C-alpha positions as a printed NumPy array, in Angstrom:
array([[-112.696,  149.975,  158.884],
       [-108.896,  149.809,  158.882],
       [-108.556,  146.475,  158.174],
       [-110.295,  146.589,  155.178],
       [-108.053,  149.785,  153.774],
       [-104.937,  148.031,  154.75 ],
       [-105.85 ,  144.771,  152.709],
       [-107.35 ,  146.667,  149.696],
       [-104.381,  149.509,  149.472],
       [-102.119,  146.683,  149.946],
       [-103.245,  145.162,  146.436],
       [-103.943,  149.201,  144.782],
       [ -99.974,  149.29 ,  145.435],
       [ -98.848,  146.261,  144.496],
       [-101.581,  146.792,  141.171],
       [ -98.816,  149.296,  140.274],
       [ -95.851,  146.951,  140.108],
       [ -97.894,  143.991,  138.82 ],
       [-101.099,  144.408,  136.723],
       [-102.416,  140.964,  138.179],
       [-103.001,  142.639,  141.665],
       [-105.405,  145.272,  139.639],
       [-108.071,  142.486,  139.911],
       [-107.876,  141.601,  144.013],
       [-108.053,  145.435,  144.658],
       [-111.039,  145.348,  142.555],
       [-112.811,  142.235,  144.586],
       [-111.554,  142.98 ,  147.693],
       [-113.725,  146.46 ,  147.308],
       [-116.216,  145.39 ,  145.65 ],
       [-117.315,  142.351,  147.731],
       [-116.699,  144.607,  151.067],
       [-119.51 ,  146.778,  149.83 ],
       [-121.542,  143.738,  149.505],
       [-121.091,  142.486,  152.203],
       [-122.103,  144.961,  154.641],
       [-125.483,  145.811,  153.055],
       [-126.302,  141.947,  151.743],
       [-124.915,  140.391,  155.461],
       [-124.627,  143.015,  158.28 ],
       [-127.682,  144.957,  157.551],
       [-129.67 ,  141.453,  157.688],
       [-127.643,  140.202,  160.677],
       [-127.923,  143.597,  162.777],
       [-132.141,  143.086,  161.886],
       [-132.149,  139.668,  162.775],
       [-130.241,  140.059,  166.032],
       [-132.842,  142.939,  166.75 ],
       [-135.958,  140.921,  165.89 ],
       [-134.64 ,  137.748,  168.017],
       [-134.351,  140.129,  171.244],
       [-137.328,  142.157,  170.728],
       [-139.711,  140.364,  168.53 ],
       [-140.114,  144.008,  166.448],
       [-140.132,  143.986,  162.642],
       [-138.599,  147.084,  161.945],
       [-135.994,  149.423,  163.068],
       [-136.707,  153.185,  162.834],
       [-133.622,  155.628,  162.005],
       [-132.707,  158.444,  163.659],
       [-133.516,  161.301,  161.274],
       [-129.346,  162.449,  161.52 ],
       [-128.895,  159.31 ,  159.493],
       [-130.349,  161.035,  156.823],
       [-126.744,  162.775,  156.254],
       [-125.523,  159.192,  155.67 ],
       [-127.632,  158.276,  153.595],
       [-127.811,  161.171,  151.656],
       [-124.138,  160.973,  150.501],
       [-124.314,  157.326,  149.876],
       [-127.267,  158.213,  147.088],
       [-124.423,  161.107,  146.256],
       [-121.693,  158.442,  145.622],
       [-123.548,  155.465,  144.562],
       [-124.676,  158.052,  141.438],
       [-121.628,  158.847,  140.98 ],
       [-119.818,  155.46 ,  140.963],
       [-122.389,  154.261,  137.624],
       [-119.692,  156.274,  135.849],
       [-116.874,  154.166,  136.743],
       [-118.023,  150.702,  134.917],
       [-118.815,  152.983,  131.791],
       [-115.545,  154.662,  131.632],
       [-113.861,  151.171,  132.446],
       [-111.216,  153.089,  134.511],
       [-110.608,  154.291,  138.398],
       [-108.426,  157.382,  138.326],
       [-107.384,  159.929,  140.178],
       [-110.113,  162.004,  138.951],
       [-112.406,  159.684,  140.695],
       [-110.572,  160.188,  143.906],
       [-110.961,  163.627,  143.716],
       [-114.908,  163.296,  143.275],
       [-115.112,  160.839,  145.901],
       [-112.287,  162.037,  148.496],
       [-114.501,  165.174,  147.81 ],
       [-117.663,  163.594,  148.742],
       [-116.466,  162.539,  152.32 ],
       [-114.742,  165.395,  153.074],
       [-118.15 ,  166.856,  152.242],
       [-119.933,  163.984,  154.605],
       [-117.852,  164.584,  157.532],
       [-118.554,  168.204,  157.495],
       [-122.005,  168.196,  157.349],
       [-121.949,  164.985,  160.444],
       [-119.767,  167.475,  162.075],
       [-122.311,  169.989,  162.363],
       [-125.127,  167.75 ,  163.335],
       [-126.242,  167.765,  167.02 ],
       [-123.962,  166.291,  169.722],
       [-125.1  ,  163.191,  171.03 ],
       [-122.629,  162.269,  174.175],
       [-122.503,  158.375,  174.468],
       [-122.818,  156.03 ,  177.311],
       [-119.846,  154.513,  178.318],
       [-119.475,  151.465,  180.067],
       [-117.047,  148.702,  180.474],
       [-112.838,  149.633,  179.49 ],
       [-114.355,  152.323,  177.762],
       [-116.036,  153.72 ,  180.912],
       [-112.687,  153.731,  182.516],
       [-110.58 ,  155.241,  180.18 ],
       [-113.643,  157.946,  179.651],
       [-112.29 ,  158.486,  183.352],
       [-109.087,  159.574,  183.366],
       [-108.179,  162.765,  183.429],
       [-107.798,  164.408,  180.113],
       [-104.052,  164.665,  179.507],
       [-103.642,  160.573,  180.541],
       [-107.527,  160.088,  178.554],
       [-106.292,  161.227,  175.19 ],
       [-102.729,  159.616,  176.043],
       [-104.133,  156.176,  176.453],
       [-106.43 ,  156.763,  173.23 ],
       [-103.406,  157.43 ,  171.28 ],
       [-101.928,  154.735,  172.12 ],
       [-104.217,  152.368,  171.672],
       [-105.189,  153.736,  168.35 ],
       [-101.369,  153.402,  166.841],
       [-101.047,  149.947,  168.055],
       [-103.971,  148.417,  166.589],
       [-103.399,  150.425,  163.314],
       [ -99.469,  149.393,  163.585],
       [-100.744,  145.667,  163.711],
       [-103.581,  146.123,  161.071],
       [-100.731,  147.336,  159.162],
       [ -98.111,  144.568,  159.53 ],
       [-100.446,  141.82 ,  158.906],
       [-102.239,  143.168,  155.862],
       [ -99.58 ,  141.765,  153.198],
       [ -99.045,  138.332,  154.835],
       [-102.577,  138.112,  155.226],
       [-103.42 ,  138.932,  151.883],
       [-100.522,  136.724,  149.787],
       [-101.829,  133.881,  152.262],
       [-105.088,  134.371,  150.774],
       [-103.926,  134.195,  147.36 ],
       [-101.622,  130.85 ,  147.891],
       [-104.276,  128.963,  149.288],
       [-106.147,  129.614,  146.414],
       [-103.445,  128.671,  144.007],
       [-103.078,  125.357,  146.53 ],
       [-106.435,  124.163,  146.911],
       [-107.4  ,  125.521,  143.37 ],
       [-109.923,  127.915,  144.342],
       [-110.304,  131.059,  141.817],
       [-108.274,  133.515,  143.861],
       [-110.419,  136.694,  142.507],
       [-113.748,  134.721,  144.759],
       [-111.513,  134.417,  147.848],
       [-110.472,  137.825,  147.581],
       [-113.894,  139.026,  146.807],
       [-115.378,  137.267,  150.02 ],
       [-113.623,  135.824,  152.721],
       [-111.08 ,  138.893,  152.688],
       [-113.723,  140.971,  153.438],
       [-115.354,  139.069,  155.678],
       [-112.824,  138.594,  158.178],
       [-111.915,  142.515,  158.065],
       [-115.359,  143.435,  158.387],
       [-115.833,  141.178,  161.51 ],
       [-114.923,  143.897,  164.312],
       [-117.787,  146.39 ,  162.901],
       [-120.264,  143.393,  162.434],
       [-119.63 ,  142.456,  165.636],
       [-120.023,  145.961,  167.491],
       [-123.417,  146.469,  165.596],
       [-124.745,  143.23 ,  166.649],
       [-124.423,  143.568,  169.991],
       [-126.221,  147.396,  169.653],
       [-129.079,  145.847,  168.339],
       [-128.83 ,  143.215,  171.282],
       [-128.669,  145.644,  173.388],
       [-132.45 ,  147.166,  171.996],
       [-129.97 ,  150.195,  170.385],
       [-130.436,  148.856,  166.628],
       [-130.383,  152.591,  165.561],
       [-126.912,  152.816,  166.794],
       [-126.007,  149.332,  164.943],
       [-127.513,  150.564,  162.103],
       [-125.592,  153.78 ,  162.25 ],
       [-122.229,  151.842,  162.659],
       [-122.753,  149.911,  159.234],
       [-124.453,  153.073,  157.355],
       [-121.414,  155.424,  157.827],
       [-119.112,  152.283,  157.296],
       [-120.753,  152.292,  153.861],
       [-119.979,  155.443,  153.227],
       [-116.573,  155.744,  153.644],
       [-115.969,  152.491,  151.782],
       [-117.95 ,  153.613,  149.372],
       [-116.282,  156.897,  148.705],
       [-112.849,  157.234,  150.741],
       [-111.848,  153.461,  150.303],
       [-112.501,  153.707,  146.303],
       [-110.893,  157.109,  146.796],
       [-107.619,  156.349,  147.774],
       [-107.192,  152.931,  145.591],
       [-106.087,  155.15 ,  142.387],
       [-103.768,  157.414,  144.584],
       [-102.054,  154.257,  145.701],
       [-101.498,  152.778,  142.511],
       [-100.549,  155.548,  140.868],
       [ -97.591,  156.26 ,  143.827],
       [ -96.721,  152.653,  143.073],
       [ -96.343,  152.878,  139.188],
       [ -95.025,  156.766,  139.503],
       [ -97.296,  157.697,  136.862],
       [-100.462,  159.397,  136.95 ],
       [-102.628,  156.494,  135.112],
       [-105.612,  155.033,  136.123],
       [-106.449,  151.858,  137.035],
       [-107.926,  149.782,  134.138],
       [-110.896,  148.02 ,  134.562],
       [-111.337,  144.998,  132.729],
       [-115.285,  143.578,  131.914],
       [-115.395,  141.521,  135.424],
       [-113.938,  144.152,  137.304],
       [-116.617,  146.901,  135.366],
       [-119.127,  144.302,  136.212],
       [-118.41 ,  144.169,  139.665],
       [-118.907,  147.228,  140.414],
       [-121.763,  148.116,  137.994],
       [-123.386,  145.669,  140.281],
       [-122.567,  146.742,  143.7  ],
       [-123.733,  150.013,  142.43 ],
       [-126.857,  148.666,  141.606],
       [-127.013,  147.289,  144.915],
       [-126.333,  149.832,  146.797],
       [-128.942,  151.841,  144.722],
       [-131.705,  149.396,  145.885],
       [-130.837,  149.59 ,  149.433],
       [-130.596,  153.452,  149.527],
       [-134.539,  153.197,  147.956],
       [-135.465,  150.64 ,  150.653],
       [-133.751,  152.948,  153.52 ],
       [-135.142,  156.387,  152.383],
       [-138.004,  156.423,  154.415],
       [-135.87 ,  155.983,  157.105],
       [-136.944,  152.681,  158.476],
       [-135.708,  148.953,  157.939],
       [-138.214,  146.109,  158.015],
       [-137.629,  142.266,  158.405],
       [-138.727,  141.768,  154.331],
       [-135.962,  144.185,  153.292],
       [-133.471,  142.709,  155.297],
       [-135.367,  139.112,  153.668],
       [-134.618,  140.556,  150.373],
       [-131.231,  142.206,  150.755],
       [-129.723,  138.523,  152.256],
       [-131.739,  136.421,  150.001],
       [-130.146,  138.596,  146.77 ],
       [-126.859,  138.505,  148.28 ],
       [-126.87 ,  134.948,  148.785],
       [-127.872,  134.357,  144.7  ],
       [-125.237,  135.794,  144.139],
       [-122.752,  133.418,  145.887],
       [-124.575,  130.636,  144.318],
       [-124.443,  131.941,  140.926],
       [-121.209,  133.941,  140.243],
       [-120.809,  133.967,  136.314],
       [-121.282,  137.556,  134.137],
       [-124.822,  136.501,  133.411],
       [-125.655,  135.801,  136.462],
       [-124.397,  139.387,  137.329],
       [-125.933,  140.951,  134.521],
       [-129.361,  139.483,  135.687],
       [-128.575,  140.685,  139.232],
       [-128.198,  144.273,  138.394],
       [-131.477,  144.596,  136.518],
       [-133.159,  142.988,  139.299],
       [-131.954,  145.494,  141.643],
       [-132.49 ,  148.498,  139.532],
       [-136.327,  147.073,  138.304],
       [-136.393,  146.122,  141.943],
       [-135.673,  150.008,  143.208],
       [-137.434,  151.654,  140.039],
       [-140.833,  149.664,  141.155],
       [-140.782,  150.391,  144.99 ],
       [-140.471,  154.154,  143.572],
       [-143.016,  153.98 ,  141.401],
       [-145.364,  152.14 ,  143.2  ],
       [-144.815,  154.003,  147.069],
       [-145.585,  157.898,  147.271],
       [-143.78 ,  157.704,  150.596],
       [-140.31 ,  156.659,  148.962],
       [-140.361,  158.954,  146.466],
       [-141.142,  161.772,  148.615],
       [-138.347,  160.429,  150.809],
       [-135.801,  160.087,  147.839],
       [-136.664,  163.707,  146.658],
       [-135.748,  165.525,  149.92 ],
       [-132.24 ,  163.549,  149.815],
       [-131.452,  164.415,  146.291],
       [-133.088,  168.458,  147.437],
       [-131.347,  167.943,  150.794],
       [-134.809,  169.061,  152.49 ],
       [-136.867,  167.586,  155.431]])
């Protein structure tokens, strides 16, 4: 998920120099979030369903820490469009959240994974040259994620200003779509490979941390920026925004609680997500939040199952 941090802290700091920039690092957060619930959850079902011809995809019941602290967050983050601003006392609730996430994944059972391919023969080496080679790789992909986040963001923004595209809907979706590509593209091909639990695991726990670290660390940027401790203002699209990818995430946590992910909620997650390309003014938004929220609020009141599900993740039990 580094490319999506670099692109999104890249506006947070430059929010701090020039209030215009408050508004990307808004979209470019925002329609990340989206986008992996309202496109790769779909895509990773699709793929499965294509190669298997099954309708669902059952969870391994350690994803339940995932989704548990998604429910956590996505709570949590309903605050934000009421107080209208992202500070640093956000990033201490939500830093705090995945710092809490990691610990409990951390103490979750061991599962060793098959290696194959480049990875099968640096998993080889011996362990001195292993972790070596790791290192290595890992600080030259995050050096170039690095270096190409700010011309690859004020590119963004002056072909918008060029072709006369609203810059805010560029940075909302094609942004994140071509930093979200590498995880789309690793989940895809676990569910081609029958392993759609393992797809689905890549996308759930690159939710989370978007959803907690990646708002985290926005405010902590932009207030080293601006040397002040102030938070970020939100203005009404920006509160919008995120009131409804709360609402969306909400939805999907309800669909995912009994731990299973059918064709129709993958059907209803892409055919919601797509509305909302089509239709992109504040009404339009408005009308999309209640629809998720009526949308999760009747699923729990009409299905015993989910709400039995949704209690033991708010009671942490089962």
């Amino acid at each position: 998920v580094l490319p999506e941090y670099a692109v999104d802290l890249y506006f947070a700091w430059q929010a701090g120099k020039d209030p215009v920039y408050t508004q990307y690092a808004t979209a470019n957060m925002t329609g990340a979030n989206r986008i992996l619930i309202g496109v790769g959850w779909p895509l990773v079902m699709g793929a499965y369903a294509l190669r298997s011809r099954q309708a669902t995809i059952e969870l391994d019941r350690s994803q339940r820490t995932e989704l548990r602290f998604l429910l956590l967050a996505t709570l949590y983050c309903f605050l934000i469009p009421i107080k209208g601003t992202l500070g640093l006392f956000d990033s201490l609730v939500l830093v705090g959240i995945f710092i809490a996430y990691l610990k409990s994944a951390a103490a979750g059972d061991l599962i060793e994974p098959e290696l194959a391919g480049p990875a099968e023969t640096v998993g080889g080496l011996p362990d001195g040259r292993r972790r070596l080679t790791v290192a290595l790789m890992f600080l030259a992909a995050a050096a170039t994620i690095v270096w190409a986040a700010e011309p690859f963001a004020e590119s963004l923004l002056g072909v918008g200003r060029r072709l006369d595209i609203e810059e805010f809907i560029l940075i909302q979706w094609l942004a994140p779509l071509a930093s979200e590509a590498p995880e789309f593209i690793v989940a895809i091909l676990f569910a081609i490979r029958l392993k759609p639990a393992s797809g689905f695991a890549t996308l759930l726990s690159s939710k989370v941390n978007q959803w907690t670290l990646l708002i985290g660390a926005l405010p902590i940027a932009y207030a080293l920026s601006a040397g002040t401790g102030d938070a970020i203002a939100l203005g009404a699209r920006q509160s919008s925004e995120v009131l409804l990818t709360g609402a969306q995430s909400l939805f999907a946590v309800v669909l995912l609680a009994p731990m299973r992910f059918s064709r129709l909620s993958a059907l209803a997650l892409a055919l919601l997500f797509t509305a909302q390309l089509i239709m992109p003014s504040a009404g339009a938004r408005a009308a999309f939040v209640w629809i998720y929220l009526g949308s999760a609020l009747a699923i729990v009141a009409a299905s015993t199952r989910h709400r039995r599900a949704l209690g033991a993740l708010l009671t942490n039990k089962g």
